[in-house]
mmCIF file of C-alpha atoms and ligand atoms in Angstrom:
data_model
loop_
_atom_site.group_PDB
_atom_site.id
_atom_site.type_symbol
_atom_site.label_atom_id
_atom_site.label_comp_id
_atom_site.label_asym_id
_atom_site.label_seq_id
_atom_site.Cartn_x
_atom_site.Cartn_y
_atom_site.Cartn_z
ATOM 1 C CA UNK A 408 95.050 142.497 34.223
ATOM 2 C CA UNK A 409 93.742 142.895 37.744
ATOM 3 C CA UNK A 410 95.744 144.815 40.293
ATOM 4 C CA UNK A 411 95.704 141.673 42.573
ATOM 5 C CA UNK A 412 97.481 139.653 40.025
ATOM 6 C CA UNK A 413 100.182 142.309 39.329
ATOM 7 C CA UNK A 414 100.789 142.691 43.088
ATOM 8 C CA UNK A 415 102.069 139.055 43.372
ATOM 9 C CA UNK A 416 105.797 139.048 43.269
ATOM 10 C CA UNK A 417 106.967 136.224 41.012
ATOM 11 C CA UNK A 418 110.536 136.951 41.344
ATOM 12 C CA UNK A 419 110.559 136.308 45.080
ATOM 13 C CA UNK A 420 111.603 133.026 46.846
ATOM 14 C CA UNK A 421 108.542 130.742 46.728
ATOM 15 C CA UNK A 422 110.308 127.787 48.289
ATOM 16 C CA UNK A 423 109.594 129.217 51.812
ATOM 17 C CA UNK A 424 105.830 128.844 51.276
ATOM 18 C CA UNK A 425 105.129 125.449 52.872
ATOM 19 C CA UNK A 426 101.718 126.048 54.601
ATOM 20 C CA UNK A 427 99.716 125.252 51.519
ATOM 21 C CA UNK A 428 101.117 121.843 51.257
ATOM 22 C CA UNK A 429 99.611 120.679 54.567
ATOM 23 C CA UNK A 430 96.578 123.027 54.760
ATOM 24 C CA UNK A 431 94.079 120.168 54.603
ATOM 25 C CA UNK A 432 93.763 117.080 56.898
ATOM 26 C CA UNK A 433 94.228 114.754 53.976
ATOM 27 C CA UNK A 434 97.194 116.625 52.637
ATOM 28 C CA UNK A 435 98.665 116.572 56.154
ATOM 29 C CA UNK A 436 98.312 112.729 56.214
ATOM 30 C CA UNK A 437 100.191 112.689 52.856
ATOM 31 C CA UNK A 438 103.202 114.162 54.519
ATOM 32 C CA UNK A 439 103.938 110.819 56.265
ATOM 33 C CA UNK A 440 105.970 108.268 54.498
ATOM 34 C CA UNK A 441 103.837 105.528 56.114
ATOM 35 C CA UNK A 442 100.369 105.708 57.546
ATOM 36 C CA UNK A 443 99.592 103.765 60.572
ATOM 37 C CA UNK A 444 97.276 100.926 59.552
ATOM 38 C CA UNK A 445 95.664 98.114 61.595
ATOM 39 C CA UNK A 446 97.792 95.485 59.901
ATOM 40 C CA UNK A 447 100.972 97.061 61.426
ATOM 41 C CA UNK A 448 99.873 96.254 65.071
ATOM 42 C CA UNK A 449 100.539 93.296 67.218
ATOM 43 C CA UNK A 450 98.640 93.098 70.460
ATOM 44 C CA UNK A 451 100.322 91.609 73.442
ATOM 45 C CA UNK A 452 98.346 89.007 75.553
ATOM 46 C CA UNK A 453 99.216 87.581 78.945
ATOM 47 C CA UNK A 454 97.782 84.092 79.300
ATOM 48 C CA UNK A 455 97.901 82.428 82.645
ATOM 49 C CA UNK A 456 97.436 78.729 83.573
ATOM 50 C CA UNK A 457 94.350 79.627 85.649
ATOM 51 C CA UNK A 458 91.690 78.915 83.003
ATOM 52 C CA UNK A 459 89.063 81.301 84.400
ATOM 53 C CA UNK A 460 91.239 84.104 85.464
ATOM 54 C CA UNK A 461 90.673 87.740 84.232
ATOM 55 C CA UNK A 462 92.864 89.947 86.439
ATOM 56 C CA UNK A 463 93.616 93.586 85.746
ATOM 57 C CA UNK A 464 97.395 94.372 86.054
ATOM 58 C CA UNK A 465 97.630 97.422 88.309
ATOM 59 C CA UNK A 466 100.751 98.823 86.839
ATOM 60 C CA UNK A 467 99.780 98.209 83.205
ATOM 61 C CA UNK A 468 96.532 100.215 82.539
ATOM 62 C CA UNK A 469 93.593 98.346 80.990
ATOM 63 C CA UNK A 470 95.700 95.275 80.493
ATOM 64 C CA UNK A 471 94.700 91.887 81.942
ATOM 65 C CA UNK A 472 96.124 88.501 82.607
ATOM 66 C CA UNK A 473 93.610 86.019 81.203
ATOM 67 C CA UNK A 474 92.979 82.341 81.409
ATOM 68 C CA UNK A 475 92.400 80.441 78.233
ATOM 69 C CA UNK A 476 88.577 80.405 78.854
ATOM 70 C CA UNK A 477 88.562 84.175 78.727
ATOM 71 C CA UNK A 478 90.606 84.533 75.565
ATOM 72 C CA UNK A 479 88.052 83.993 72.750
ATOM 73 C CA UNK A 480 85.400 86.279 74.377
ATOM 74 C CA UNK A 481 87.962 89.090 74.709
ATOM 75 C CA UNK A 482 89.267 88.662 71.156
ATOM 76 C CA UNK A 483 86.111 88.241 69.205
ATOM 77 C CA UNK A 484 85.021 91.884 69.155
ATOM 78 C CA UNK A 485 88.670 92.956 68.440
ATOM 79 C CA UNK A 486 88.984 90.544 65.519
ATOM 80 C CA UNK A 487 85.648 91.908 64.159
ATOM 81 C CA UNK A 488 87.134 95.409 64.340
ATOM 82 C CA UNK A 489 90.203 94.372 62.412
ATOM 83 C CA UNK A 490 92.743 92.906 64.764
ATOM 84 C CA UNK A 491 95.271 90.974 62.782
ATOM 85 C CA UNK A 492 97.985 89.838 65.126
ATOM 86 C CA UNK A 493 98.693 89.040 68.761
ATOM 87 C CA UNK A 494 101.845 88.035 70.656
ATOM 88 C CA UNK A 495 101.403 85.549 73.420
ATOM 89 C CA UNK A 496 103.144 85.537 76.802
ATOM 90 C CA UNK A 497 102.517 82.563 79.127
ATOM 91 C CA UNK A 498 102.196 83.184 82.792
ATOM 92 C CA UNK A 499 102.432 80.130 85.096
ATOM 93 C CA UNK A 500 100.599 80.932 88.287
ATOM 94 C CA UNK A 501 100.301 77.374 89.810
ATOM 95 C CA UNK A 502 102.472 76.730 92.841
ATOM 96 C CA UNK A 503 105.769 74.922 92.245
ATOM 97 C CA UNK A 504 105.572 75.036 88.448
ATOM 98 C CA UNK A 505 108.745 76.928 88.042
ATOM 99 C CA UNK A 506 112.207 75.275 87.955
ATOM 100 C CA UNK A 507 115.794 75.917 86.947
ATOM 101 C CA UNK A 508 115.218 74.726 83.383
ATOM 102 C CA UNK A 509 111.845 76.574 82.716
ATOM 103 C CA UNK A 510 110.220 73.177 82.064
ATOM 104 C CA UNK A 511 106.803 74.659 81.935
ATOM 105 C CA UNK A 512 107.557 76.866 78.824
ATOM 106 C CA UNK A 513 106.826 74.094 76.425
ATOM 107 C CA UNK A 514 104.342 72.007 78.394
ATOM 108 C CA UNK A 515 101.892 70.761 75.892
ATOM 109 C CA UNK A 516 99.094 71.453 78.404
ATOM 110 C CA UNK A 517 100.550 74.820 79.306
ATOM 111 C CA UNK A 518 98.801 78.185 78.370
ATOM 112 C CA UNK A 519 100.858 79.198 75.397
ATOM 113 C CA UNK A 520 100.619 75.930 73.402
ATOM 114 C CA UNK A 521 96.948 75.524 74.355
ATOM 115 C CA UNK A 522 96.170 79.092 73.296
ATOM 116 C CA UNK A 523 98.092 78.748 70.012
ATOM 117 C CA UNK A 524 95.895 75.769 69.117
ATOM 118 C CA UNK A 525 92.718 77.515 70.217
ATOM 119 C CA UNK A 526 93.351 80.773 68.460
ATOM 120 C CA UNK A 527 94.427 79.050 65.282
ATOM 121 C CA UNK A 528 91.044 77.071 65.231
ATOM 122 C CA UNK A 529 88.837 80.021 66.287
ATOM 123 C CA UNK A 530 90.346 82.927 64.435
ATOM 124 C CA UNK A 531 91.777 81.638 61.103
ATOM 125 C CA UNK A 532 92.737 85.110 59.983
ATOM 126 C CA UNK A 533 94.646 86.039 63.155
ATOM 127 C CA UNK A 534 98.458 85.871 62.943
ATOM 128 C CA UNK A 535 99.811 84.364 66.087
ATOM 129 C CA UNK A 536 103.257 85.304 67.429
ATOM 130 C CA UNK A 537 104.607 83.363 70.336
ATOM 131 C CA UNK A 538 107.244 85.133 72.512
ATOM 132 C CA UNK A 539 109.966 82.711 73.327
ATOM 133 C CA UNK A 540 111.781 83.124 76.643
ATOM 134 C CA UNK A 541 112.360 81.189 79.872
ATOM 135 C CA UNK A 542 112.139 84.112 82.410
ATOM 136 C CA UNK A 543 108.451 83.457 83.064
ATOM 137 C CA UNK A 544 109.102 79.794 83.803
ATOM 138 C CA UNK A 545 112.368 79.774 85.576
ATOM 139 C CA UNK A 546 112.530 79.733 89.392
ATOM 140 C CA UNK A 547 115.289 82.311 89.297
ATOM 141 C CA UNK A 548 113.483 84.546 86.638
ATOM 142 C CA UNK A 549 116.448 84.842 84.291
ATOM 143 C CA UNK A 550 116.116 84.352 80.521
ATOM 144 C CA UNK A 551 117.976 81.172 80.240
ATOM 145 C CA UNK A 552 119.743 78.327 82.090
ATOM 146 C CA UNK A 553 122.309 79.383 84.719
ATOM 147 C CA UNK A 554 125.777 78.218 85.678
ATOM 148 C CA UNK A 555 126.545 77.712 89.385
ATOM 149 C CA UNK A 556 127.940 81.298 89.546
ATOM 150 C CA UNK A 557 124.664 82.641 88.465
ATOM 151 C CA UNK A 558 125.651 83.717 84.946
ATOM 152 C CA UNK A 559 123.910 82.377 81.785
ATOM 153 C CA UNK A 560 125.027 79.208 80.280
ATOM 154 C CA UNK A 561 124.744 80.124 76.704
ATOM 155 C CA UNK A 562 125.004 76.719 75.212
ATOM 156 C CA UNK A 563 122.429 75.099 77.443
ATOM 157 C CA UNK A 564 120.169 78.237 77.153
ATOM 158 C CA UNK A 565 120.160 78.281 73.357
ATOM 159 C CA UNK A 566 119.466 74.525 73.276
ATOM 160 C CA UNK A 567 116.551 74.893 75.527
ATOM 161 C CA UNK A 568 115.134 78.060 73.880
ATOM 162 C CA UNK A 569 115.329 76.670 70.437
ATOM 163 C CA UNK A 570 113.429 73.599 71.648
ATOM 164 C CA UNK A 571 110.779 75.810 73.155
ATOM 165 C CA UNK A 572 110.593 77.781 69.879
ATOM 166 C CA UNK A 573 110.119 74.440 67.961
ATOM 167 C CA UNK A 574 107.238 73.423 70.310
ATOM 168 C CA UNK A 575 105.372 76.723 69.647
ATOM 169 C CA UNK A 576 105.985 76.599 65.908
ATOM 170 C CA UNK A 577 104.783 72.897 65.833
ATOM 171 C CA UNK A 578 101.739 73.818 67.805
ATOM 172 C CA UNK A 579 100.888 76.178 64.973
ATOM 173 C CA UNK A 580 102.442 79.570 65.805
ATOM 174 C CA UNK A 581 102.879 81.687 62.633
ATOM 175 C CA UNK A 582 105.920 83.395 64.123
ATOM 176 C CA UNK A 583 108.312 82.673 66.954
ATOM 177 C CA UNK A 584 109.985 85.628 68.560
ATOM 178 C CA UNK A 585 112.937 84.917 70.996
ATOM 179 C CA UNK A 586 113.202 87.698 73.536
ATOM 180 C CA UNK A 587 115.939 86.039 75.660
ATOM 181 C CA UNK A 588 119.065 87.691 74.094
ATOM 182 C CA UNK A 589 121.279 84.595 74.296
ATOM 183 C CA UNK A 590 123.950 84.559 71.614
ATOM 184 C CA UNK A 591 123.288 82.368 68.647
ATOM 185 C CA UNK A 592 119.720 81.545 69.290
ATOM 186 C CA UNK A 593 118.368 82.765 65.952
ATOM 187 C CA UNK A 594 120.706 80.325 64.129
ATOM 188 C CA UNK A 595 119.848 77.538 66.392
ATOM 189 C CA UNK A 596 116.026 78.013 65.983
ATOM 190 C CA UNK A 597 116.388 78.436 62.106
ATOM 191 C CA UNK A 598 118.344 75.206 61.926
ATOM 192 C CA UNK A 599 115.772 73.307 63.958
ATOM 193 C CA UNK A 600 112.951 74.700 61.878
ATOM 194 C CA UNK A 601 114.755 73.547 58.609
ATOM 195 C CA UNK A 602 115.430 70.161 60.135
ATOM 196 C CA UNK A 603 111.825 69.711 61.055
ATOM 197 C CA UNK A 604 110.771 70.834 57.589
ATOM 198 C CA UNK A 605 108.756 73.785 58.752
ATOM 199 C CA UNK A 606 111.160 76.700 58.126
ATOM 200 C CA UNK A 607 109.138 77.756 55.003
ATOM 201 C CA UNK A 608 105.971 78.442 57.047
ATOM 202 C CA UNK A 609 107.214 80.012 60.251
ATOM 203 C CA UNK A 610 108.383 83.651 60.566
ATOM 204 C CA UNK A 611 111.419 84.168 62.857
ATOM 205 C CA UNK A 612 111.231 87.516 64.484
ATOM 206 C CA UNK A 613 114.307 88.338 66.500
ATOM 207 C CA UNK A 614 114.193 90.722 69.481
ATOM 208 C CA UNK A 615 117.731 91.736 68.211
ATOM 209 C CA UNK A 616 118.172 95.094 69.915
ATOM 210 C CA UNK A 617 116.648 94.655 73.293
ATOM 211 C CA UNK A 618 117.932 97.069 75.874
ATOM 212 C CA UNK A 619 118.149 96.611 79.543
ATOM 213 C CA UNK A 620 116.828 99.462 81.501
ATOM 214 C CA UNK A 621 113.855 100.448 83.626
ATOM 215 C CA UNK A 622 110.990 100.077 81.099
ATOM 216 C CA UNK A 623 109.908 96.520 81.694
ATOM 217 C CA UNK A 624 108.621 96.800 85.309
ATOM 218 C CA UNK A 625 104.831 96.534 84.540
ATOM 219 C CA UNK A 626 105.416 93.617 82.155
ATOM 220 C CA UNK A 627 107.356 91.736 84.940
ATOM 221 C CA UNK A 628 104.429 92.472 87.267
ATOM 222 C CA UNK A 629 102.039 90.944 84.638
ATOM 223 C CA UNK A 630 104.185 88.004 83.738
ATOM 224 C CA UNK A 631 105.734 87.409 87.220
ATOM 225 C CA UNK A 632 109.108 87.311 85.612
ATOM 226 C CA UNK A 633 111.271 89.602 87.724
ATOM 227 C CA UNK A 634 114.680 88.019 88.283
ATOM 228 C CA UNK A 635 115.038 86.770 91.924
ATOM 229 C CA UNK A 636 118.601 88.063 92.119
ATOM 230 C CA UNK A 637 120.769 90.347 89.904
ATOM 231 C CA UNK A 638 119.600 91.972 86.693
ATOM 232 C CA UNK A 639 119.630 91.352 82.917
ATOM 233 C CA UNK A 640 122.500 93.615 82.066
ATOM 234 C CA UNK A 641 124.814 90.853 80.991
ATOM 235 C CA UNK A 642 122.459 89.789 78.256
ATOM 236 C CA UNK A 643 120.169 92.776 77.388
ATOM 237 C CA UNK A 644 122.030 95.652 75.731
ATOM 238 C CA UNK A 645 123.289 98.714 77.595
ATOM 239 C CA UNK A 646 121.211 101.806 76.808
ATOM 240 C CA UNK A 647 124.135 103.675 75.315
ATOM 241 C CA UNK A 648 125.138 100.746 73.096
ATOM 242 C CA UNK A 649 124.331 101.865 69.660
ATOM 243 C CA UNK A 650 127.182 100.113 68.013
ATOM 244 C CA UNK A 651 126.547 96.995 69.913
ATOM 245 C CA UNK A 652 122.909 97.113 68.845
ATOM 246 C CA UNK A 653 124.044 97.427 65.167
ATOM 247 C CA UNK A 654 126.265 94.426 65.638
ATOM 248 C CA UNK A 655 123.422 92.395 67.124
ATOM 249 C CA UNK A 656 121.208 93.332 64.235
ATOM 250 C CA UNK A 657 123.897 92.369 61.633
ATOM 251 C CA UNK A 658 124.347 89.096 63.535
ATOM 252 C CA UNK A 659 120.709 88.179 63.572
ATOM 253 C CA UNK A 660 120.209 88.936 59.927
ATOM 254 C CA UNK A 661 123.227 86.745 59.234
ATOM 255 C CA UNK A 662 121.677 83.911 61.430
ATOM 256 C CA UNK A 663 118.419 83.837 59.538
ATOM 257 C CA UNK A 664 116.015 86.272 61.220
ATOM 258 C CA UNK A 665 113.077 87.223 59.085
ATOM 259 C CA UNK A 666 112.141 90.324 61.071
ATOM 260 C CA UNK A 667 114.240 92.494 63.291
ATOM 261 C CA UNK A 668 112.753 94.069 66.388
ATOM 262 C CA UNK A 669 113.903 96.947 68.494
ATOM 263 C CA UNK A 670 112.802 97.396 72.080
ATOM 264 C CA UNK A 671 111.841 99.706 73.780
ATOM 265 C CA UNK A 672 110.844 102.056 71.055
ATOM 266 C CA UNK A 673 110.488 105.791 71.950
ATOM 267 C CA UNK A 674 113.860 106.139 73.709
ATOM 268 C CA UNK A 675 115.551 104.007 70.863
ATOM 269 C CA UNK A 676 114.369 105.740 67.635
ATOM 270 C CA UNK A 677 117.917 105.983 66.375
ATOM 271 C CA UNK A 678 118.234 102.214 66.819
ATOM 272 C CA UNK A 679 115.066 101.701 64.817
ATOM 273 C CA UNK A 680 116.497 103.883 62.061
ATOM 274 C CA UNK A 681 119.729 101.900 62.162
ATOM 275 C CA UNK A 682 117.809 98.739 62.037
ATOM 276 C CA UNK A 683 115.990 99.964 58.849
ATOM 277 C CA UNK A 684 119.188 101.055 57.278
ATOM 278 C CA UNK A 685 120.990 97.713 58.101
ATOM 279 C CA UNK A 686 117.998 95.520 57.323
ATOM 280 C CA UNK A 687 116.778 97.675 54.470
ATOM 281 C CA UNK A 688 115.311 94.544 52.674
ATOM 282 C CA UNK A 689 113.436 93.221 55.741
ATOM 283 C CA UNK A 690 110.474 94.324 57.964
ATOM 284 C CA UNK A 691 111.511 96.196 61.084
ATOM 285 C CA UNK A 692 109.341 95.887 64.236
ATOM 286 C CA UNK A 693 109.400 98.157 67.350
ATOM 287 C CA UNK A 694 107.926 97.232 70.694
ATOM 288 C CA UNK A 695 106.373 100.124 72.635
ATOM 289 C CA UNK A 696 106.915 98.423 75.911
ATOM 290 C CA UNK A 697 104.934 98.256 79.124
ATOM 291 C CA UNK A 698 106.863 101.114 80.855
ATOM 292 C CA UNK A 699 106.357 103.394 77.904
ATOM 293 C CA UNK A 700 102.656 102.696 77.832
ATOM 294 C CA UNK A 701 102.259 103.161 81.603
ATOM 295 C CA UNK A 702 104.282 106.462 81.347
ATOM 296 C CA UNK A 703 101.870 107.768 78.678
ATOM 297 C CA UNK A 704 98.967 106.824 80.792
ATOM 298 C CA UNK A 705 100.421 108.533 83.872
ATOM 299 C CA UNK A 706 101.286 111.718 81.972
ATOM 300 C CA UNK A 707 97.768 111.754 80.487
ATOM 301 C CA UNK A 708 96.211 111.315 83.957
ATOM 302 C CA UNK A 709 98.401 114.197 85.257
ATOM 303 C CA UNK A 710 96.917 116.402 82.567
ATOM 304 C CA UNK A 711 100.101 116.710 80.454
ATOM 305 C CA UNK A 712 98.465 115.590 77.245
ATOM 306 C CA UNK A 713 95.538 113.845 75.618
ATOM 307 C CA UNK A 714 96.167 110.077 75.604
ATOM 308 C CA UNK A 715 94.816 109.486 72.142
ATOM 309 C CA UNK A 716 96.883 112.302 70.599
ATOM 310 C CA UNK A 717 99.958 110.892 72.363
ATOM 311 C CA UNK A 718 99.245 107.343 71.334
ATOM 312 C CA UNK A 719 99.263 108.510 67.766
ATOM 313 C CA UNK A 720 102.221 110.884 68.099
ATOM 314 C CA UNK A 721 104.435 108.283 69.795
ATOM 315 C CA UNK A 722 103.449 105.615 67.265
ATOM 316 C CA UNK A 723 103.886 107.941 64.285
ATOM 317 C CA UNK A 724 107.441 108.673 65.602
ATOM 318 C CA UNK A 725 108.156 104.953 65.686
ATOM 319 C CA UNK A 726 106.987 104.601 62.034
ATOM 320 C CA UNK A 727 108.860 107.576 60.939
ATOM 321 C CA UNK A 728 112.118 106.129 62.429
ATOM 322 C CA UNK A 729 111.656 103.093 60.208
ATOM 323 C CA UNK A 730 109.457 100.426 61.797
ATOM 324 C CA UNK A 731 106.507 98.965 59.793
ATOM 325 C CA UNK A 732 105.398 96.701 62.613
ATOM 326 C CA UNK A 733 104.481 97.942 66.073
ATOM 327 C CA UNK A 734 103.908 95.833 69.169
ATOM 328 C CA UNK A 735 101.495 98.034 71.175
ATOM 329 C CA UNK A 736 99.227 97.796 74.181
ATOM 330 C CA UNK A 737 97.265 100.571 72.486
ATOM 331 C CA UNK A 738 96.168 98.103 69.814
ATOM 332 C CA UNK A 739 92.559 97.588 71.045
ATOM 333 C CA UNK A 740 92.062 101.432 71.033
ATOM 334 C CA UNK A 741 93.752 101.977 67.685
ATOM 335 C CA UNK A 742 91.217 99.491 66.166
ATOM 336 C CA UNK A 743 88.563 102.040 67.200
ATOM 337 C CA UNK A 744 90.508 105.143 66.439
ATOM 338 C CA UNK A 745 91.582 103.893 62.947
ATOM 339 C CA UNK A 746 87.897 103.048 62.045
ATOM 340 C CA UNK A 747 86.483 106.457 62.775
HETATM 341 C C1 LIG B 1782 110.749 88.502 78.369
HETATM 342 C C2 LIG B 1782 110.203 89.757 77.825
HETATM 343 C C3 LIG B 1782 110.163 91.012 78.458
HETATM 344 C C4 LIG B 1782 109.423 91.794 77.573
HETATM 345 C C5 LIG B 1782 109.027 91.017 76.481
HETATM 346 N N1 LIG B 1782 109.674 89.841 76.628
HETATM 347 C C6 LIG B 1782 110.601 91.460 79.767
HETATM 348 C C7 LIG B 1782 111.985 91.413 80.228
HETATM 349 O O1 LIG B 1782 112.897 91.268 79.383
HETATM 350 O O2 LIG B 1782 112.237 91.494 81.391
HETATM 351 C C8 LIG B 1782 109.050 93.236 77.865
HETATM 352 C C9 LIG B 1782 107.806 93.700 77.248
HETATM 353 C C10 LIG B 1782 107.200 94.929 78.053
HETATM 354 O O3 LIG B 1782 107.841 95.565 78.913
HETATM 355 O O4 LIG B 1782 106.122 95.260 77.568
HETATM 356 N N2 LIG B 1782 111.995 88.194 77.990
HETATM 357 ZN ZN1 LIG B 1783 113.076 86.689 79.338
#
């Protein structure tokens, strides 16, 4: 027997020896329950009613508002690299198009319905999600129809929002995703989908746990959806409201949601984990929102960290918390990073 072999203590505690298990890059990747893959990513697109527009959004790095004529050239290389899904946000820019009812939201000639049709025809493998809300289209910028006192009229709002969801579904959206936070809209949309005989082919993704806070600013710049008075605190959830989020998740599952979304992501990882626990039999999505994305860019520009490393680290945290779907402005970059 060699002296080396006899010097090894076999009686000592070997459970403390962890390094070997992650000594190789591949072995490190095996430590994750879920690897980030291209099919988990949904890429947000802002589509304006100015057909030729291609405008950089100053507060949202590398993101553009595009007219319908700029959409296919932008997406072609991304689809070639493995882009599987987009979420569409309509941005009416034409003067006087906004009103109290958000009439432009389901205009058949409007940018969302037109781009659903275009993308279905041009990219048969692309999964198209339509965000459903009124705030981009209402003159007051709130996510529903208002009473005289400025508060949301929930009944009228749910009626209207479920009609808009139906219009997107009937135009060919694979998934409708109401982000308005009115009570009961999941049930109303599901019932209308059933009644129209298309419930079997449309995914209903609920922004169930959507928190109010300061993380949506760049999005509102992009979409022109800043409320003209007040805030969204009476319909989006208070940041400390974990129990309320759990109730909203339970409620939306009961109302027929197919996917539960949590938003924002990084400050709400406990909520993602709650969603995974409550909705253990369903897919959980998380939205790394505009403010999170802009914050990562700002910190990288200040030399705090490398942006690619942080894009992965923040997204891996979201997956670890329990999400299997991530709405991310990093999607185009991930398509490159996940190929190499
Ligand atoms: C609209 C909507 C918002 C976002 C998605 N849908 C903004 C808001 O509620 O004001 C935010 C997305 C982001 O910040 O990236 N209801
Ligand atoms: Zn809204």
